[in-house]
Short mmCIF file of C-alpha atoms in Angstrom, two decimals:
data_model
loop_
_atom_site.label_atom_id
_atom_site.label_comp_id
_atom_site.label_asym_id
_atom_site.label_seq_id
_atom_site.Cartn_x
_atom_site.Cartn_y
_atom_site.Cartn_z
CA UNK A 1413 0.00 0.00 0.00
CA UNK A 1414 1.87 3.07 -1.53
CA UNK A 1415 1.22 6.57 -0.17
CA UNK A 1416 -1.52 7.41 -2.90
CA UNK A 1417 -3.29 4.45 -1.88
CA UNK A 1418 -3.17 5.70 1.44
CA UNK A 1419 -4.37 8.98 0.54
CA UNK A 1420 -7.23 8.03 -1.02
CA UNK A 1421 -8.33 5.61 2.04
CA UNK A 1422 -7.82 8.15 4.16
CA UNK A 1423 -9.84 10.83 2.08
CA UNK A 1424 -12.60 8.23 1.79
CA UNK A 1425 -12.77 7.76 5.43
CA UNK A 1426 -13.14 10.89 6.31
CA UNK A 1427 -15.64 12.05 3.35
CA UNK A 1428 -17.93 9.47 4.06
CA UNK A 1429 -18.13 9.79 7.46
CA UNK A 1430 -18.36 13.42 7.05
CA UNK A 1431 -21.11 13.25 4.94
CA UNK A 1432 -23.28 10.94 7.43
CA UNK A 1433 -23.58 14.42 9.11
CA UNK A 1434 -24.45 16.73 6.00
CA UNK A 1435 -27.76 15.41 4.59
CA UNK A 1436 -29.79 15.51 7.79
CA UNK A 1437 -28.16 18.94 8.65
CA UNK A 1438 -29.73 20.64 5.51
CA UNK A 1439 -33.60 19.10 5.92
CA UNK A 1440 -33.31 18.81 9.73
CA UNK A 1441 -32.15 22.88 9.57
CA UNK A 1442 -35.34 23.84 7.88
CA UNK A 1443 -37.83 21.62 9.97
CA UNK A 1444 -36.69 23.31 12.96
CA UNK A 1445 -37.09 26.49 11.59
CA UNK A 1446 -40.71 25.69 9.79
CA UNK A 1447 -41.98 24.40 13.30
CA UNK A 1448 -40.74 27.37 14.77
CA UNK A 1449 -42.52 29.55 12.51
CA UNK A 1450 -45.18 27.59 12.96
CA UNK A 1451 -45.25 28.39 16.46
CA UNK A 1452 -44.74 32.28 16.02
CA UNK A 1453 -48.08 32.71 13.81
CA UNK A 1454 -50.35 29.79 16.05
CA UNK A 1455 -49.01 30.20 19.32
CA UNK A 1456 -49.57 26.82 20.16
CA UNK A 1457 -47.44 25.41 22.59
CA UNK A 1458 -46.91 22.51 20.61
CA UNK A 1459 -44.88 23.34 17.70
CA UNK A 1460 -42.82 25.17 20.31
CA UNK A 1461 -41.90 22.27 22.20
CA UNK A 1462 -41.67 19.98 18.78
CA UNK A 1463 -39.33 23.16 17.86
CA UNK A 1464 -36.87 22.30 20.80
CA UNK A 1465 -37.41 18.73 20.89
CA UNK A 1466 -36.00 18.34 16.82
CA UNK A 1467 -33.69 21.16 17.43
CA UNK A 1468 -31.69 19.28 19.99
CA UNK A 1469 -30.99 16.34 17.89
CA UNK A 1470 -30.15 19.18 15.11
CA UNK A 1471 -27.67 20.57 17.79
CA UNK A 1472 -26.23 17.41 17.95
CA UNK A 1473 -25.81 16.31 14.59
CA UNK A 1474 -24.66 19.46 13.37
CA UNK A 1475 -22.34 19.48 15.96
CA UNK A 1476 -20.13 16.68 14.64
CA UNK A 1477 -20.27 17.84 11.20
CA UNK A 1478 -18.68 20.58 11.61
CA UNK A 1479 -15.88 18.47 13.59
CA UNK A 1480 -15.62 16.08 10.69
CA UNK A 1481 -15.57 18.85 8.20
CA UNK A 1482 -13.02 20.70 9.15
CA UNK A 1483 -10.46 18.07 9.26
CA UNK A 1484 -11.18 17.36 5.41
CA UNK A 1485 -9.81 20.99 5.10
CA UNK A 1486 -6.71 19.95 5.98
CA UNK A 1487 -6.14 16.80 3.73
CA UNK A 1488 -6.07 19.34 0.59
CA UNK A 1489 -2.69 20.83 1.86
CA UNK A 1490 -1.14 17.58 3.46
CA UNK A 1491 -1.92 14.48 1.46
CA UNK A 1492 -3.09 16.32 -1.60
CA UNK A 1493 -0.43 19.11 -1.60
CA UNK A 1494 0.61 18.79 -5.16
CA UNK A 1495 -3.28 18.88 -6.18
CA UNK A 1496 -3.75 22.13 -4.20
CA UNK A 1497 -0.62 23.78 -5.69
CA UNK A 1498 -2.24 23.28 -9.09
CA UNK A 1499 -5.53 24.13 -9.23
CA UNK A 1500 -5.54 26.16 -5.80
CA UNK A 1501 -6.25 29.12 -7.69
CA UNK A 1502 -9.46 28.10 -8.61
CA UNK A 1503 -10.81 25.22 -5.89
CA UNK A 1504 -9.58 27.75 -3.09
CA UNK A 1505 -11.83 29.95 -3.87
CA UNK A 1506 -15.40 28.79 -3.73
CA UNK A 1507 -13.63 26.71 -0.38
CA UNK A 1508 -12.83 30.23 1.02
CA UNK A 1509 -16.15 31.67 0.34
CA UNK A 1510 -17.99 28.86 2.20
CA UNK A 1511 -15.96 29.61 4.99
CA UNK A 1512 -16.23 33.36 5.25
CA UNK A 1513 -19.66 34.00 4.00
CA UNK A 1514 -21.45 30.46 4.67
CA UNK A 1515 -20.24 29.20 7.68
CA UNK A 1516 -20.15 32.24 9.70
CA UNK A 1517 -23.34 32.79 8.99
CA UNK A 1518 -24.11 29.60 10.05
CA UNK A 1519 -22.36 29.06 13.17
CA UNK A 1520 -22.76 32.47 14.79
CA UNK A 1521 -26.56 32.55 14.04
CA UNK A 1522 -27.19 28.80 15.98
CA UNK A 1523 -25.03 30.57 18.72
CA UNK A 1524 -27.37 32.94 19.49
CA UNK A 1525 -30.62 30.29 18.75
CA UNK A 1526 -29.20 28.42 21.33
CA UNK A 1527 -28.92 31.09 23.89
CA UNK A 1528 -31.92 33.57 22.57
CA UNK A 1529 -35.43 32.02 24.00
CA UNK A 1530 -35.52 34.56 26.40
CA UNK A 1531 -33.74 37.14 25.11
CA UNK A 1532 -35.24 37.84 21.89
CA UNK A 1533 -38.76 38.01 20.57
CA UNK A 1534 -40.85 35.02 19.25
CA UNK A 1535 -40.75 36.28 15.57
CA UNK A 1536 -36.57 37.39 15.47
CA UNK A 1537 -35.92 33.87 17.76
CA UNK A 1538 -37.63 32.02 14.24
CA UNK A 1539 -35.59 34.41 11.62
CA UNK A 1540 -32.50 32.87 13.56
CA UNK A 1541 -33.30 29.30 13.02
CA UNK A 1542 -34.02 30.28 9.50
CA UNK A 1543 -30.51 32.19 8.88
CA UNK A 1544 -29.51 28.97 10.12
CA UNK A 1545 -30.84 26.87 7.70
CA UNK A 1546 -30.29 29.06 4.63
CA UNK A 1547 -26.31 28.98 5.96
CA UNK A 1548 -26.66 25.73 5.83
CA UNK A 1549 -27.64 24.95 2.21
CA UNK A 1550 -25.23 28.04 0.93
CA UNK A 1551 -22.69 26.30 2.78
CA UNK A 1552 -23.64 22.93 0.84
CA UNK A 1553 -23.57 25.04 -2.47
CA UNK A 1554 -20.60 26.34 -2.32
CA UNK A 1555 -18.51 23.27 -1.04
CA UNK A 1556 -20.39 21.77 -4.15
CA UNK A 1557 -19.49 24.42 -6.55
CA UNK A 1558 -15.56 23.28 -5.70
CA UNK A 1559 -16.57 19.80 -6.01
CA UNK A 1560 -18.27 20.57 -9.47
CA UNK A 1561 -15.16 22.12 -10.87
CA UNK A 1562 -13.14 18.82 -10.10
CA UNK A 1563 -16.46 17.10 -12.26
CA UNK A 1564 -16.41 19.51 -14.83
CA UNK A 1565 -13.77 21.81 -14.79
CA UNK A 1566 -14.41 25.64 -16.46
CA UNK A 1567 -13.57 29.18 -15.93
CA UNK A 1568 -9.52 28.52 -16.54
CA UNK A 1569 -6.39 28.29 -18.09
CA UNK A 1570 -3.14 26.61 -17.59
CA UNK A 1571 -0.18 29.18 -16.99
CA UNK A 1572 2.70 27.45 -16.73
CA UNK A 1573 2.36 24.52 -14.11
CA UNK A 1574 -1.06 25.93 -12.56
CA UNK A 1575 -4.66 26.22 -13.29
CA UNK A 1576 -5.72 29.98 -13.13
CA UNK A 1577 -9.02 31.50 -12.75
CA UNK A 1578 -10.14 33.33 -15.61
CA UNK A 1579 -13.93 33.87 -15.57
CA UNK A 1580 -14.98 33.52 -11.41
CA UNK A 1581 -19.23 33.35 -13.00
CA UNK A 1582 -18.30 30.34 -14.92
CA UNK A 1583 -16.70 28.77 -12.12
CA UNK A 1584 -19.75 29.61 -9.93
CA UNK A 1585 -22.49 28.89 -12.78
CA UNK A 1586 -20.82 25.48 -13.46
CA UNK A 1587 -23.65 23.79 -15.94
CA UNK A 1588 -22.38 20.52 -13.23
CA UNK A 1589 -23.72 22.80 -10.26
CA UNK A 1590 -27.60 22.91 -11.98
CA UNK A 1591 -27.87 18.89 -11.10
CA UNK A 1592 -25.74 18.41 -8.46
CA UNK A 1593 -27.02 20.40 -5.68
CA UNK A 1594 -30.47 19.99 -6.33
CA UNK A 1595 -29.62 16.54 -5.98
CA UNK A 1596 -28.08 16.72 -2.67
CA UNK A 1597 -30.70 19.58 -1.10
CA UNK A 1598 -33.49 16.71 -2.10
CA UNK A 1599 -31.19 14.39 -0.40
CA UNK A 1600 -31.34 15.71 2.81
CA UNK A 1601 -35.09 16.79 3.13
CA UNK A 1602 -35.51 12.70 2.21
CA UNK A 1603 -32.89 12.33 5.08
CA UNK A 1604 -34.52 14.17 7.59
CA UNK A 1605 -37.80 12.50 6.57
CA UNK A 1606 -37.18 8.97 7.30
CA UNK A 1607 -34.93 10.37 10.49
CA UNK A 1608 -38.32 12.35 11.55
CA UNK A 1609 -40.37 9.15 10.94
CA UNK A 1610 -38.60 6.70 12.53
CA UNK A 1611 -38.21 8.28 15.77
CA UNK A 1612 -41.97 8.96 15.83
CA UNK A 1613 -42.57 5.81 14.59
CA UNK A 1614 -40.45 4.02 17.71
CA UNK A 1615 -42.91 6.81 19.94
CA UNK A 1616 -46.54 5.91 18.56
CA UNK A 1617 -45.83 2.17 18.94
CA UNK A 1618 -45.17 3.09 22.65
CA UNK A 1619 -48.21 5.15 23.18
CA UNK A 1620 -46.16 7.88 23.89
CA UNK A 1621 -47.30 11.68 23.39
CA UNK A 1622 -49.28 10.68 20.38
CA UNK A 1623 -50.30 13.32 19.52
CA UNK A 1624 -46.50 15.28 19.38
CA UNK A 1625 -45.57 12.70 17.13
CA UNK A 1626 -48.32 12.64 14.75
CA UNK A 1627 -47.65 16.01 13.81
CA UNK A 1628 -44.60 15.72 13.60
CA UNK A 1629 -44.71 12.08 11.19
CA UNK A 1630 -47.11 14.26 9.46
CA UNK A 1631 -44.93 17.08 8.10
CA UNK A 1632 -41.95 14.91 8.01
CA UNK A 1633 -43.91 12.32 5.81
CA UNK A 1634 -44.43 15.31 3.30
CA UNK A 1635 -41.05 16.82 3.07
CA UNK A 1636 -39.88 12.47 2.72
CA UNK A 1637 -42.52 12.55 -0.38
CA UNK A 1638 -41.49 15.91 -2.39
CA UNK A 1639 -38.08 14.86 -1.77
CA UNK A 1640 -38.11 11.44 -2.99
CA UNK A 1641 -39.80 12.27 -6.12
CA UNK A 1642 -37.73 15.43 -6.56
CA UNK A 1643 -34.50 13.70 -6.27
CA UNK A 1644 -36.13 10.36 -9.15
CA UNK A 1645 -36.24 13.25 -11.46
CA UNK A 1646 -33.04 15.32 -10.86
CA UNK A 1647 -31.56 12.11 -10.77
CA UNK A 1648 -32.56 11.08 -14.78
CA UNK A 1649 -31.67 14.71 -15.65
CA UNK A 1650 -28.24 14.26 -13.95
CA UNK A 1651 -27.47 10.46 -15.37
CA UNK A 1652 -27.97 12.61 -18.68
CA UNK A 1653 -25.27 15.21 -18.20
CA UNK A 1654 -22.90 12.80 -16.98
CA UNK A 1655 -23.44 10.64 -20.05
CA UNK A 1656 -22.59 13.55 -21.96
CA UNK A 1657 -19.14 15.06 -19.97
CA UNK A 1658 -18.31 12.02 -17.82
CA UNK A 1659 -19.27 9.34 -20.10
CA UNK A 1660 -16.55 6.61 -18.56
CA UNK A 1661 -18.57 7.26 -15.79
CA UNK A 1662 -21.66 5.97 -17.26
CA UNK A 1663 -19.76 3.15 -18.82
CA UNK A 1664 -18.14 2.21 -15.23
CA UNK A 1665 -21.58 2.12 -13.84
CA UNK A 1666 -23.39 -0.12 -15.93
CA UNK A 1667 -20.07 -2.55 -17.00
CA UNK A 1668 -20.15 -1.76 -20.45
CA UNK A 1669 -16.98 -2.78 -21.72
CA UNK A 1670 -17.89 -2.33 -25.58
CA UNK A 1671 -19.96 0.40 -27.21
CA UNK A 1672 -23.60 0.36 -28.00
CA UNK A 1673 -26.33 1.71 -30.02
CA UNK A 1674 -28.92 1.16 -28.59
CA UNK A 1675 -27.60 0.32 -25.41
CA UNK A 1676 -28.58 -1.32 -22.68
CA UNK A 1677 -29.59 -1.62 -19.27
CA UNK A 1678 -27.96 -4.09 -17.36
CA UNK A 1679 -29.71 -5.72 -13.83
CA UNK A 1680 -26.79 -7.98 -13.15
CA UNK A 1681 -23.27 -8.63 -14.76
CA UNK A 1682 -20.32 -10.60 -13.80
CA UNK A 1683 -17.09 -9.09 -15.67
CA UNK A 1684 -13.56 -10.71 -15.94
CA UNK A 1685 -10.66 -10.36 -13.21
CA UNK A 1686 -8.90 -8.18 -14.82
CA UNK A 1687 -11.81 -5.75 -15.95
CA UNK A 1688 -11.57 -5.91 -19.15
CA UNK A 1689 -14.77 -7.76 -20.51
CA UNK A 1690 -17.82 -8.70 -19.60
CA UNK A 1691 -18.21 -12.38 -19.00
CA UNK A 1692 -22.04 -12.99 -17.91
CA UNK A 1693 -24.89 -10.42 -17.84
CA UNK A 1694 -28.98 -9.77 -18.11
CA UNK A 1695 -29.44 -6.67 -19.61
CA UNK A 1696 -33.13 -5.14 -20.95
CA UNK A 1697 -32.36 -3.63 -25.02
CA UNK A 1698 -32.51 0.20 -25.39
CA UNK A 1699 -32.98 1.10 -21.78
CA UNK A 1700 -29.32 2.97 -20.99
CA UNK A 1701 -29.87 4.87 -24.14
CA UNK A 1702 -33.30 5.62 -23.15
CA UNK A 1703 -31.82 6.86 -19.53
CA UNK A 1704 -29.09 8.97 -21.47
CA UNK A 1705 -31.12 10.14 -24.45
CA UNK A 1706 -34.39 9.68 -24.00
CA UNK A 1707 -34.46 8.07 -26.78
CA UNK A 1708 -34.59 4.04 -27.42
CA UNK A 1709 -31.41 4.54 -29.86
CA UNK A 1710 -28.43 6.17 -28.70
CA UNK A 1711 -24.73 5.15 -28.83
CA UNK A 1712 -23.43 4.67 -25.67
CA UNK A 1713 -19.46 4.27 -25.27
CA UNK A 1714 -18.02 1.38 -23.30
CA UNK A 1715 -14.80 1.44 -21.28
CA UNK A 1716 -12.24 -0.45 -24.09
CA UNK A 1717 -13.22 2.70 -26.30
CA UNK A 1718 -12.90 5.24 -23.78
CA UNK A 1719 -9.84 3.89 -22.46
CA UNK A 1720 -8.18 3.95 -26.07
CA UNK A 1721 -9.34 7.47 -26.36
CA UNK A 1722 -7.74 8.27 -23.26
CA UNK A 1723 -4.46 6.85 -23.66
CA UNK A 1724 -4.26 8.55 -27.42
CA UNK A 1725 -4.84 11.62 -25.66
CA UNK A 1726 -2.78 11.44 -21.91
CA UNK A 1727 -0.68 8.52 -22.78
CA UNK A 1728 -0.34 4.99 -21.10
CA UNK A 1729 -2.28 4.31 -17.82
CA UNK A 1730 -5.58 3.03 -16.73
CA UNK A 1731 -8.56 5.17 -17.18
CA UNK A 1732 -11.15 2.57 -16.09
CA UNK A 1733 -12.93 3.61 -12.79
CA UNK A 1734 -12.99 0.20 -10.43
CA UNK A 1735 -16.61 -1.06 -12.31
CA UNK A 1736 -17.54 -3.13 -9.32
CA UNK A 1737 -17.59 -0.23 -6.81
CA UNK A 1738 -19.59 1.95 -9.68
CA UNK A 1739 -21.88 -0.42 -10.83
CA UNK A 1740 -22.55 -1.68 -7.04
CA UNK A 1741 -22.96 1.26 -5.53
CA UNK A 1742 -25.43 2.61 -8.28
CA UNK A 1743 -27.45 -0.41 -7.55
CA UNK A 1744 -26.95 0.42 -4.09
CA UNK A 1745 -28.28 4.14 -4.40
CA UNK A 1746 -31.57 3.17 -6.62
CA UNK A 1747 -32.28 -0.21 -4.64
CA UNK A 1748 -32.49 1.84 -1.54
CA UNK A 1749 -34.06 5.02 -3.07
CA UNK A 1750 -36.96 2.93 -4.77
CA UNK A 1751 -37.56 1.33 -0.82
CA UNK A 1752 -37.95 5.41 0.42
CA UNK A 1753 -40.04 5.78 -2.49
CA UNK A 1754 -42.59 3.18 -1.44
CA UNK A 1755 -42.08 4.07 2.18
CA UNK A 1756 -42.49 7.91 1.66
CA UNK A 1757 -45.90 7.62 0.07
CA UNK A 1758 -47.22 4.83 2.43
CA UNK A 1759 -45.88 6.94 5.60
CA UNK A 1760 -48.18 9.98 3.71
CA UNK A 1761 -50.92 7.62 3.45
CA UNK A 1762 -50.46 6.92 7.29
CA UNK A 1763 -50.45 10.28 8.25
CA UNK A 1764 -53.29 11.53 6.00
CA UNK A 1765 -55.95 9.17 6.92
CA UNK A 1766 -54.78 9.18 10.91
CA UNK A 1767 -54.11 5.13 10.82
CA UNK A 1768 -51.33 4.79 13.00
CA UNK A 1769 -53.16 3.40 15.97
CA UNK A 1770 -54.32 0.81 13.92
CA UNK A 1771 -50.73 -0.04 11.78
CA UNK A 1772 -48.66 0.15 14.88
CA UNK A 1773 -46.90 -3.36 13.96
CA UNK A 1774 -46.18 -1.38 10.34
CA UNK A 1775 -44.82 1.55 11.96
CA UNK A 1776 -41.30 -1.08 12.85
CA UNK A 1777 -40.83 -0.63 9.14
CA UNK A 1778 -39.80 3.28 9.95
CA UNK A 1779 -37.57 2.67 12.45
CA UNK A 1780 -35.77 0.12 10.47
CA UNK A 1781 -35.83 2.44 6.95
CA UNK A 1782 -34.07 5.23 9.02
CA UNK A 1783 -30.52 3.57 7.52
CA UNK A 1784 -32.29 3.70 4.24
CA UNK A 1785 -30.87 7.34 3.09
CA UNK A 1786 -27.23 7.23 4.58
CA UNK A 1787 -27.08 3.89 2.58
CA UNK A 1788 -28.09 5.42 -0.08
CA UNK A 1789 -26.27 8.92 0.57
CA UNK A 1790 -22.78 6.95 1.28
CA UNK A 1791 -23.39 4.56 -2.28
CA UNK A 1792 -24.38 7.71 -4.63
CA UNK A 1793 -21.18 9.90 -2.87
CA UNK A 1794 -18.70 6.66 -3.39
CA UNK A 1795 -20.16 6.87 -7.37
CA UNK A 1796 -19.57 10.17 -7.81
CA UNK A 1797 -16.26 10.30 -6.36
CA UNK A 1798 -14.54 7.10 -7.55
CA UNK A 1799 -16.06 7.33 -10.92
CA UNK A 1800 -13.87 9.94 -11.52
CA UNK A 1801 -10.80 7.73 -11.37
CA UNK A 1802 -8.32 8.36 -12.59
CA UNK A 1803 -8.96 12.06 -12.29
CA UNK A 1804 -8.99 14.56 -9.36
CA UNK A 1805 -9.82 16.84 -11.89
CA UNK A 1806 -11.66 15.34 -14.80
CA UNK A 1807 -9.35 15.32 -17.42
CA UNK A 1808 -6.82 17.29 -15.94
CA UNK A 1809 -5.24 16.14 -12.90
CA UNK A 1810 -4.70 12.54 -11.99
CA UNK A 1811 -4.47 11.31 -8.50
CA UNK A 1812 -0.99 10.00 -8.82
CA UNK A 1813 -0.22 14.03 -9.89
CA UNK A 1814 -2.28 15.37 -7.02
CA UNK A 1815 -0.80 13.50 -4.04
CA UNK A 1816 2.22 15.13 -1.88
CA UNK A 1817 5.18 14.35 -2.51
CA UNK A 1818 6.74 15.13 0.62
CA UNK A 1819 4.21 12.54 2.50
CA UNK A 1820 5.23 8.72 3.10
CA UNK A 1821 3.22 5.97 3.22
CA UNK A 1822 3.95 5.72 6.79
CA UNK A 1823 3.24 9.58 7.86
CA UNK A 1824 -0.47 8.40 5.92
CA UNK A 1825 -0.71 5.27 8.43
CA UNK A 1826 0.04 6.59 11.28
CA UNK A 1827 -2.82 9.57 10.42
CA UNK A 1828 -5.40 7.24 8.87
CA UNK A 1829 -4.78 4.87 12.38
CA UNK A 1830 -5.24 8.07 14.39
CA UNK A 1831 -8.36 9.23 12.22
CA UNK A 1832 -10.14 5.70 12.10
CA UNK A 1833 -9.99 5.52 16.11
CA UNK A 1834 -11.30 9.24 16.74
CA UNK A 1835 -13.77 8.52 13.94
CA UNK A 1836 -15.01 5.34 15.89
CA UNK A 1837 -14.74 7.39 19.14
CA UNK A 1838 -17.37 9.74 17.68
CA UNK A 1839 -19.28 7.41 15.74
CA UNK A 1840 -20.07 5.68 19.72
CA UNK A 1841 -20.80 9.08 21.31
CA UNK A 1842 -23.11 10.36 18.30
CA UNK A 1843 -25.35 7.17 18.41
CA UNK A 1844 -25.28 7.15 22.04
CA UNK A 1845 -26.49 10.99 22.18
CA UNK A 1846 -29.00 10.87 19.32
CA UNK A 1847 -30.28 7.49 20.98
CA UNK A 1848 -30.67 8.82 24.77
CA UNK A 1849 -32.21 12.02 23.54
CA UNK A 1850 -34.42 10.64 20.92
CA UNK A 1851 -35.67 8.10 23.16
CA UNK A 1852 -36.17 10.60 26.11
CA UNK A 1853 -39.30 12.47 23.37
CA UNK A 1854 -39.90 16.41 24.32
CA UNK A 1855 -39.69 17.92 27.49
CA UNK A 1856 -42.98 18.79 29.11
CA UNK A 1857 -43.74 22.39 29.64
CA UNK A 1858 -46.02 21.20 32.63
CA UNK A 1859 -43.16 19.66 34.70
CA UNK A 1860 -40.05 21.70 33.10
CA UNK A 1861 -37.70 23.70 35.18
CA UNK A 1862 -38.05 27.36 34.85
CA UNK A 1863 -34.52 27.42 32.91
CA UNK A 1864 -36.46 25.38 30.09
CA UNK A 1865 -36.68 27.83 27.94
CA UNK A 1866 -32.79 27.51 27.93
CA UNK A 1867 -33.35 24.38 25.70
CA UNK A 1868 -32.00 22.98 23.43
CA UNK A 1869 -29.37 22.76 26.03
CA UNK A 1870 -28.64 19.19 25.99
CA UNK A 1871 -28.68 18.83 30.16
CA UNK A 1872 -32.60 20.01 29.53
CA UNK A 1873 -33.40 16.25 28.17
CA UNK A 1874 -35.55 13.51 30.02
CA UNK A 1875 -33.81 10.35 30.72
#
């Protein structure tokens, strides 16, 4: 295991993780903040206490995010030194932005959430949650943005042994931009949904402030729904512009080794060792063209071509993603996205037509699909990012020519020993928090404290 191996382990490790944390922080963000303001116009007690109830798990989610974010910060100019030399000029600067204008915003606003209740009035307590949330989703688009230009890069030149910005609109207009943060804002509003449902779910089957939790299944249900189908149709508009800039990509992720017109769709393939054919599939005719054209006929390019093309262009090397991961994790994505989808609509169904006291043994189902969207958050992130192979930059930068030279293999295994054990550290203490405080349901405001309107402190919870 070489240091670039290493690297990219590492990198892995901590994205993933990392990204467990972002989904649920974008639709959990504007919940909060849409109960609150519920609240503020009704006056109802309720939505105040569902407000602080939600918010607390928020707190705590968002919490270690931002601890697993900021260590990714630091991989750019350690592992991936050479890569941040390069093309600094241009990633650093939709990174910096997120930092300064995004972040900020973020972080100072939950400060004073957190310590407002009493200090500020009903209807400028609610705009807080909502700066909040809107920090939160600039902060996604911007970190995106970046991520986009290593997709699709635009807006540059190379002067001398660097990528310079040129035109900063094109950089932040990216056409990659349009699919890919629609995609991952739908994400996490289907992320908070099942997260929402499942704890309510585990609530009604105990009987347990029914009528807390039905409200709060209720609008959680909805946001699960217009997510769902949101992110089914962003999803065939995005397979479409990766077919047409990334088309190894679409190659890698359905195992085509050899072109086609029409091409098609494959349910299950078994290639060679080596990766270089396919040596069993099932496939349906037409249906990958129809996917990337909308059309029935379409030429399709498999892998052998690409990789020719590649190598008459950048010269020897491999320039065939790892197909198993791809097509797998694809798979992966849809298999569990299609499960939300039925899910979504029958948890709608539930909470339309007031059933749950009579489908409490269904309800399980909830609490079991809350893995549903971080399996299929991790498996669409792992497709977009290793699909790329060999490129940190598509078409530009190779990993081999992004990682440090100045970095051994051993400096890598020392960190990535160091990282796995603080990341398993956390992993313990964030189930162990979301479980005690989830399971402890809302504070009452009959038997609170008088500092409850200090909540969401965490010390305010019920055992």
């Amino acid at each position: 295991m070489d240091a670039l191996f290493l690297a990219r382990m590492q990198f892995a490790l901590i994205t993933v993780y990392h990204f467990f944390f972002v989904p649920l922080t974008l639709g959990l963000s504007i919940l909060v903040a849409l109960m609150e303001t519920f609240y503020v116009y009704t006056g109802q007690d309720i939505y105040k206490r569902m407000t602080k109830f939600w918010g607390k798990l928020f707190l705590i989610n968002f919490a270690v995010g931002v601890v697993t974010g900021i260590v990714q910060e630091f991989q750019f100019g350690m592992n991936w030194s050479e890569y941040s030399r390069y093309v600094g000029d241009v990633f650093g600067a939709p990174l910096a932005i997120e930092a300064l204008l995004a972040f900020f915003l973020e972080s100072t606003f939950i400060g004073i959430w957190i310590f407002g209740w009493d200090k500020l009035s009903k209807s400028m307590h609610a705009v807080m949650m909502w700066l909040v949330a809107i920090g939160a989703n600039i902060s996604a688009l911007w970190i995106l943005i970046a991520n986009s230009w290593m997709q699709q890069p635009v807006g540059y030149i190379i002067a001398g042994d660097r990528a310079v910005m040129v035109d900063f609109f094109e950089v932040i207009f990216n056409p990659n931009i349009w699919y890919q943060f629609p995609h991952v804002f739908l994400s996490g509003l289907v992320t908070m949904g099942f997260f929402v449902m499942g704890i309510c779910a585990y609530h009604m089957i105990r009987k347990q402030e029914m009528e807390f939790f039905k409200k709060s299944f209720q609008l959680a249900a909805m946001f699960a729904v217009f997510g769902i189908v949101g992110l089914g149709l962003n999803g065939h508009s995005q397979t479409q512009h990766v077919a047409e800039v990334q088309p190894m990509k679409i190659a890698a992720t359905e195992a085509l080794w050899e072109t086609e017109d029409p091409a098609s769709f494959s349910l299950f393939t078994i290639g060679s060792l080596d990766g270089s054919k396919e040596v069993f599939s099932v496939r349906i005719p037409g249906v990958l063209s129809l996917l990337s054209f909308n059309s029935l006929q379409g030429e399709v390019r498999g892998m052998n071509e690409l990789q020719a093309e590649f190598e008459a262009k950048h010269g020897p090397g491999n320039y065939i993603p790892p197909a198993f991961i791809t097509y797998w994790s694809f798979r992966l994505m849809v298999g569990a996205g299609l499960l939300m989808v039925l899910l979504a609509f029958y948890g709608l169904f539930l909470a339309t037509t007031d059933l749950f006291e009579h489908r409490i043994k269904v309800l399980r189902l909830f609490i079991w699909a809350m893995a549903l969207p971080y399996i299929a958050n991790s498996a669409g992130w792992l497709l977009t990012e290793v699909g790329r192979f060999p490129w940190v930059v598509y078409d530009l930068v190779t990993l081999a020519e992004g990682v440090s030279n100045m970095v051994s293999a051993g400096m890598v295994w020392l960190s990535l020993i160091g990282y796995t054990l603080i990341y398993s550290f956390l992993i313990v203490v964030t189930i162990y928090l979301m479980r005690k405080y989830a399971q402890a349901g809302p504070v009452s405001t009959v038997a609170a404290s008088p500092r409850s309107d200090d909540i969401p402190s965490l010390a305010g919870a019920q055992d």
